[in-house]
Tab-separated table of C-alpha atoms in Angstrom:
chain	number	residue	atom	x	y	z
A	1	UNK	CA	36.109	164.950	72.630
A	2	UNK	CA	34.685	166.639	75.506
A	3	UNK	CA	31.978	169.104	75.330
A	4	UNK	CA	32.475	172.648	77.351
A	5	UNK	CA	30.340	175.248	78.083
A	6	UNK	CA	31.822	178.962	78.702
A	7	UNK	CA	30.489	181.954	80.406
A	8	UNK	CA	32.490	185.744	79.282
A	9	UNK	CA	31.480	188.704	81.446
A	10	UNK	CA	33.432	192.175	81.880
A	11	UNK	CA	33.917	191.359	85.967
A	12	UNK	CA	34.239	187.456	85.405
A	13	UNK	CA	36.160	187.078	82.370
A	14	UNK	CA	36.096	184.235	80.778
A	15	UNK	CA	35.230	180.558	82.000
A	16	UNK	CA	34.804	177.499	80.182
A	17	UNK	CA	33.667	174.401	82.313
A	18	UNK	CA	33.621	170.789	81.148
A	19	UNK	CA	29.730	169.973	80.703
A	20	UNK	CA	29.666	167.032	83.211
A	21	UNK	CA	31.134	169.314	86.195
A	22	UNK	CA	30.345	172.876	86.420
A	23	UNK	CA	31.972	172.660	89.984
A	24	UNK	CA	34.954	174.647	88.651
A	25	UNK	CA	36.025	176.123	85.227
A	26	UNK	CA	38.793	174.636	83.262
A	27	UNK	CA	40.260	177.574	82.293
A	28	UNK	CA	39.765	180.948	83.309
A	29	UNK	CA	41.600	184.436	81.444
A	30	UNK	CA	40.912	187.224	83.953
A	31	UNK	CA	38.701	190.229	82.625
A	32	UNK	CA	42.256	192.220	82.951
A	33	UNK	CA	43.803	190.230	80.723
A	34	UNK	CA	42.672	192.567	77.689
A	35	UNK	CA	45.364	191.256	75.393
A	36	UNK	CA	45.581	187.570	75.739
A	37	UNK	CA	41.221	187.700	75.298
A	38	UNK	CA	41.456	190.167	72.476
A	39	UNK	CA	44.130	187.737	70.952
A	40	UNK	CA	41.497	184.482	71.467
A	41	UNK	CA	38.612	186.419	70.343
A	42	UNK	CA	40.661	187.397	67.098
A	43	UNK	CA	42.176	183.793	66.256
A	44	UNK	CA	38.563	182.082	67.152
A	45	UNK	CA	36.629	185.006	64.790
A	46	UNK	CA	38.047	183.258	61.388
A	47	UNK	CA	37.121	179.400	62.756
A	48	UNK	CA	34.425	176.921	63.142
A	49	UNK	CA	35.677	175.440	66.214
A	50	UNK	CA	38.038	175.950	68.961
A	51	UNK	CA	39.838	172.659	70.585
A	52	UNK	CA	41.257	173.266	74.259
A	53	UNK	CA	43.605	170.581	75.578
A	54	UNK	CA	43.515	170.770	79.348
A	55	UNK	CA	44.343	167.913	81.804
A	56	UNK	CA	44.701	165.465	78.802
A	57	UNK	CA	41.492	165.620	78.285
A	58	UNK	CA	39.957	167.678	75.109
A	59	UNK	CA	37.135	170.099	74.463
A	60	UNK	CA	35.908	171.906	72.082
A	61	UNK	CA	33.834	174.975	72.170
A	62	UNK	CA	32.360	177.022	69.075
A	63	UNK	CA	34.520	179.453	68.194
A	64	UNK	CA	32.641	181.863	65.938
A	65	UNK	CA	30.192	182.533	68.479
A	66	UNK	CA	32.849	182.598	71.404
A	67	UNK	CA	34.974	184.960	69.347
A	68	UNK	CA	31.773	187.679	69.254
A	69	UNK	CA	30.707	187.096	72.606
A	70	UNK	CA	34.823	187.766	73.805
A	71	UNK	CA	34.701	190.827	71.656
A	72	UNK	CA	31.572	192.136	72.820
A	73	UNK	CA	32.892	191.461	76.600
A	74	UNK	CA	35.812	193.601	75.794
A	75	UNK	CA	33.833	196.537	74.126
A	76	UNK	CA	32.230	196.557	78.019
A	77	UNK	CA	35.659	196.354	79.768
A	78	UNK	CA	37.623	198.885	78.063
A	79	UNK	CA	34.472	201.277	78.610
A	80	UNK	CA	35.193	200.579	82.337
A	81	UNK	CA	31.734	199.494	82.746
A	82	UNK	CA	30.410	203.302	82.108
A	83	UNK	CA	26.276	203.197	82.121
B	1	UNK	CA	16.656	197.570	96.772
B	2	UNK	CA	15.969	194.581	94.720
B	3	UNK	CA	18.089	192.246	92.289
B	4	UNK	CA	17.008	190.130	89.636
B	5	UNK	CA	19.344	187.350	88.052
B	6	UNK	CA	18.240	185.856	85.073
B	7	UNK	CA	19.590	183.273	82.397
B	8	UNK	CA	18.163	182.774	79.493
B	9	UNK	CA	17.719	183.178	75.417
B	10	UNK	CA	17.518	186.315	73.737
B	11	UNK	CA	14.135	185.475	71.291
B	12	UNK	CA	14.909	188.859	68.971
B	13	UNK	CA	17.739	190.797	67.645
B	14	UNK	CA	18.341	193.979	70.182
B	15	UNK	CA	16.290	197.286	69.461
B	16	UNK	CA	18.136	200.755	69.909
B	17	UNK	CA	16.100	203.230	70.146
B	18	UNK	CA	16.493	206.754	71.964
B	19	UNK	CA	14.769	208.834	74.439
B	20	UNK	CA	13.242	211.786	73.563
B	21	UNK	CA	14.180	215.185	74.789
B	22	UNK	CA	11.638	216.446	76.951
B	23	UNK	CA	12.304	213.355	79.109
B	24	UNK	CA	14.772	213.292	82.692
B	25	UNK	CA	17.266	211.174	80.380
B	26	UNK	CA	17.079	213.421	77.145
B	27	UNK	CA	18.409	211.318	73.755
B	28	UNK	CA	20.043	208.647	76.064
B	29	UNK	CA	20.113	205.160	74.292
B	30	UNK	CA	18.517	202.385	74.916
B	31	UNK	CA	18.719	198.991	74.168
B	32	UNK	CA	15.682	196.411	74.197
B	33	UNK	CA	15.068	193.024	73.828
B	34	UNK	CA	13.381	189.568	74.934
B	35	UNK	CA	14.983	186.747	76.927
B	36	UNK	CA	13.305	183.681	77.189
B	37	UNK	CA	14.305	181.967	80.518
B	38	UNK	CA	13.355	178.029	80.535
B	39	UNK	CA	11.695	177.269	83.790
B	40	UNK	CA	12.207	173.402	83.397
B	41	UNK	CA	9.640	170.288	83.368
B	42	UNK	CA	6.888	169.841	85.757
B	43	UNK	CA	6.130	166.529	87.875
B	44	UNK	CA	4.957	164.751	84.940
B	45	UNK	CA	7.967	165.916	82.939
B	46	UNK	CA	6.523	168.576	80.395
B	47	UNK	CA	8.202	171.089	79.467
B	48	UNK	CA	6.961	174.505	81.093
B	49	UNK	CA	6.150	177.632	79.440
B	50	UNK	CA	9.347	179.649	79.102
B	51	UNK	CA	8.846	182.722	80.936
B	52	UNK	CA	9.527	185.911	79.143
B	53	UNK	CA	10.847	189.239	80.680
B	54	UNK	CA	11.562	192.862	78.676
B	55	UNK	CA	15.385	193.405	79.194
B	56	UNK	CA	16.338	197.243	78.468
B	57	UNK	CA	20.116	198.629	78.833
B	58	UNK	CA	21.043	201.930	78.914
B	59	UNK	CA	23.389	204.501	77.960
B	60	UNK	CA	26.998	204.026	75.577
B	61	UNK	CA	26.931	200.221	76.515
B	62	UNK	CA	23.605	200.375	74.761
B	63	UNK	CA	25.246	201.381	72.082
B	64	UNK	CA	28.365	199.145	72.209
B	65	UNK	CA	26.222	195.780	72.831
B	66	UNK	CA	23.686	196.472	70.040
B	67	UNK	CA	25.379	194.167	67.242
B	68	UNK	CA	25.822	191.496	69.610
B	69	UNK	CA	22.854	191.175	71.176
B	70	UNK	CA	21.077	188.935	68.342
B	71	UNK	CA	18.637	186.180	68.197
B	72	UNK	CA	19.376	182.946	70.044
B	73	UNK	CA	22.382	184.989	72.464
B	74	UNK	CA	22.490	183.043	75.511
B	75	UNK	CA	22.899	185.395	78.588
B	76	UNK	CA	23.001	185.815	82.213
B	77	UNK	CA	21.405	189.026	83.548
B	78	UNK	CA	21.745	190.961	86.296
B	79	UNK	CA	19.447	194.312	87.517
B	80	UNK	CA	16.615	195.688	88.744
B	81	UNK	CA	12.959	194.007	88.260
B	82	UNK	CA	10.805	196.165	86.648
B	83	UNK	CA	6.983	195.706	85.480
B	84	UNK	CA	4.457	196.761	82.984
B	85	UNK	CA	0.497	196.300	82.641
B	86	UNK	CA	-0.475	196.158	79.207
B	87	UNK	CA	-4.101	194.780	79.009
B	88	UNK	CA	-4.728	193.204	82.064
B	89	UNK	CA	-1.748	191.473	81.450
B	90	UNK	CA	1.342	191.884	83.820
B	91	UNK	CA	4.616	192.023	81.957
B	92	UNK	CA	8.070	190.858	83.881
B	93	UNK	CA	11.063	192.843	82.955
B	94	UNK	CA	14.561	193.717	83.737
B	95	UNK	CA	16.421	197.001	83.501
B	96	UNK	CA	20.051	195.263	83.255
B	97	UNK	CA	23.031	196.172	85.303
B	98	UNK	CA	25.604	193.737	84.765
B	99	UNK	CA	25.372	190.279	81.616
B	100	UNK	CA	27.739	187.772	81.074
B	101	UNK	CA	27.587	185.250	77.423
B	102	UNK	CA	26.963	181.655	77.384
B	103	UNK	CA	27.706	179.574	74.954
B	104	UNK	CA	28.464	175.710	74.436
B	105	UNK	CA	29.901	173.213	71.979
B	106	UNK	CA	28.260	172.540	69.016
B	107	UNK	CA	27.565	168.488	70.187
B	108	UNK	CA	25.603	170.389	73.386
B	109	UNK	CA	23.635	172.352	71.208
B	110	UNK	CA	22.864	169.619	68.690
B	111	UNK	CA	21.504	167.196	71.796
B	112	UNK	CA	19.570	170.032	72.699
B	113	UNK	CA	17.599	170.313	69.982
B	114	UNK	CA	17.071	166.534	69.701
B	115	UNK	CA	15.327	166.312	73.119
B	116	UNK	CA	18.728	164.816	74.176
B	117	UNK	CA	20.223	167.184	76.849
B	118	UNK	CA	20.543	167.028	79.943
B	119	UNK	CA	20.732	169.171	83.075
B	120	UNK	CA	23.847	169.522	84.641
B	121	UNK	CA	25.012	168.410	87.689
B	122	UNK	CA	27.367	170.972	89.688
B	123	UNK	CA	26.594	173.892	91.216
B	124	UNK	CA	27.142	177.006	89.021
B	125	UNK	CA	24.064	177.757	86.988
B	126	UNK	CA	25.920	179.113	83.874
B	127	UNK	CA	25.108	178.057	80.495
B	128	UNK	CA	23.073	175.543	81.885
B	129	UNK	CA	18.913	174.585	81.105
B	130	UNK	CA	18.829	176.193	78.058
B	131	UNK	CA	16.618	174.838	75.651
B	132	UNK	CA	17.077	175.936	71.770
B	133	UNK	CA	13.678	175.260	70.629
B	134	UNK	CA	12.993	178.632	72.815
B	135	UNK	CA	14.253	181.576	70.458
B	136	UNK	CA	11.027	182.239	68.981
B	137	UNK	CA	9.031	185.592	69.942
B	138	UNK	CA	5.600	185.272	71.783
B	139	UNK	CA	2.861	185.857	69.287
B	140	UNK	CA	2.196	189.271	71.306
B	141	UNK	CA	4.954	191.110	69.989
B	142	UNK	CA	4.716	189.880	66.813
């Protein structure tokens, strides 16, 4: 098991990189994408971890914690980023 | 203009609060809180002093972000550098514009603790340097 890292912003979206190269993210759902992250957010909110497969290589990320963070992203997006 | 960028920590649970009325933003909300941002080890390899800045967001996002900005949040911060003087002492803060989450797997954050991690190679600065011993507030605010 590989560890990841993930960054979720209402312009960037979200991107998880593997730990050992932050050169490029391993998987990246646009900020538009309001759906498919709402989705994630709600399947990760009810478990302890979240396994990605990617490249035949695995990861896992926290998945509470992701699952707020995604849903906190979202509360900014679908405000359109109104101050 | 100027443009701060910080990652760091958050080392308390976010404050709402709200302006008063005589003021140019009358009951306008606003969110504070305190991110610790690691500033790494020196020559000898001690760990620095985390350095501590006043992060304040305004308006419905305010509002929106409140329950989710808690303790121990790891963000990146973008906006305007603002100071304060409060006894002698200069105070670094940031009135945010734009913040992205962090977060990592648990294994990271469990080497972390342990004295274990290590910083990461690549360019992008995400998510990287934090240090979890750091979610504590300064014995000023207390």
């Amino acid at each position: 098991m590989k560890r990841a890292i993930y960054s979720v912003g209402p312009f960037t979206g979200l991107r998880v990189y593997a730990d050992d190269d932050m050169s490029r993210p391993i998987l990246h759902i646009d900020p538009c994408a309001h759906t498919d992250l709402l989705k994630l957010g709600r399947d990760a909110y009810g478990a302890d971890t979240l396994r990605l497969v990617i490249g035949g290589e695995e990861y896992e990320l926290p998945a509470r914690r992701l699952a707020e963070d995604i849903l906190a992203m979202l509360e900014l997006v679908t405000q359109g980023g109104k101050k | 203009m100027e443009l701060l960028i910080i990652a760091g920590t958050v080392g308390k649970d976010a404050v709402l609060r709200r302006t008063s009325n005589g003021l140019d933003r009358p009951n306008d909300a606003v969110l504070s809180f305190q991110v610790a941002v690691d500033q790494g080890k020196d020559k000898s390899g001690n760990r620095r002093d985390a350095k501590w800045y006043d992060a304040s967001i305004w308006g419905k996002r305010a509002e929106s972000l409140q329950s989710y900005i808690t303790k121990g949040s790891k963000l990146t911060l973008h906006g305007r550098p603002t100071a304060r003087e409060h006894q002698g002492k200069v105070y670094m803060g940031i009135a945010v514009s734009e913040l992205a989450f962090q977060g990592g797997s648990q294994q990271r954050q469990q080497d972390d603790q342990s004295g274990g991690h290590q910083e990461p190679t690549g360019g992008a600065s995400y998510g990287g340097g934090f240090d979890d011993e750091i979610p504590f507030a300064p014995e000023w605010r207390v």
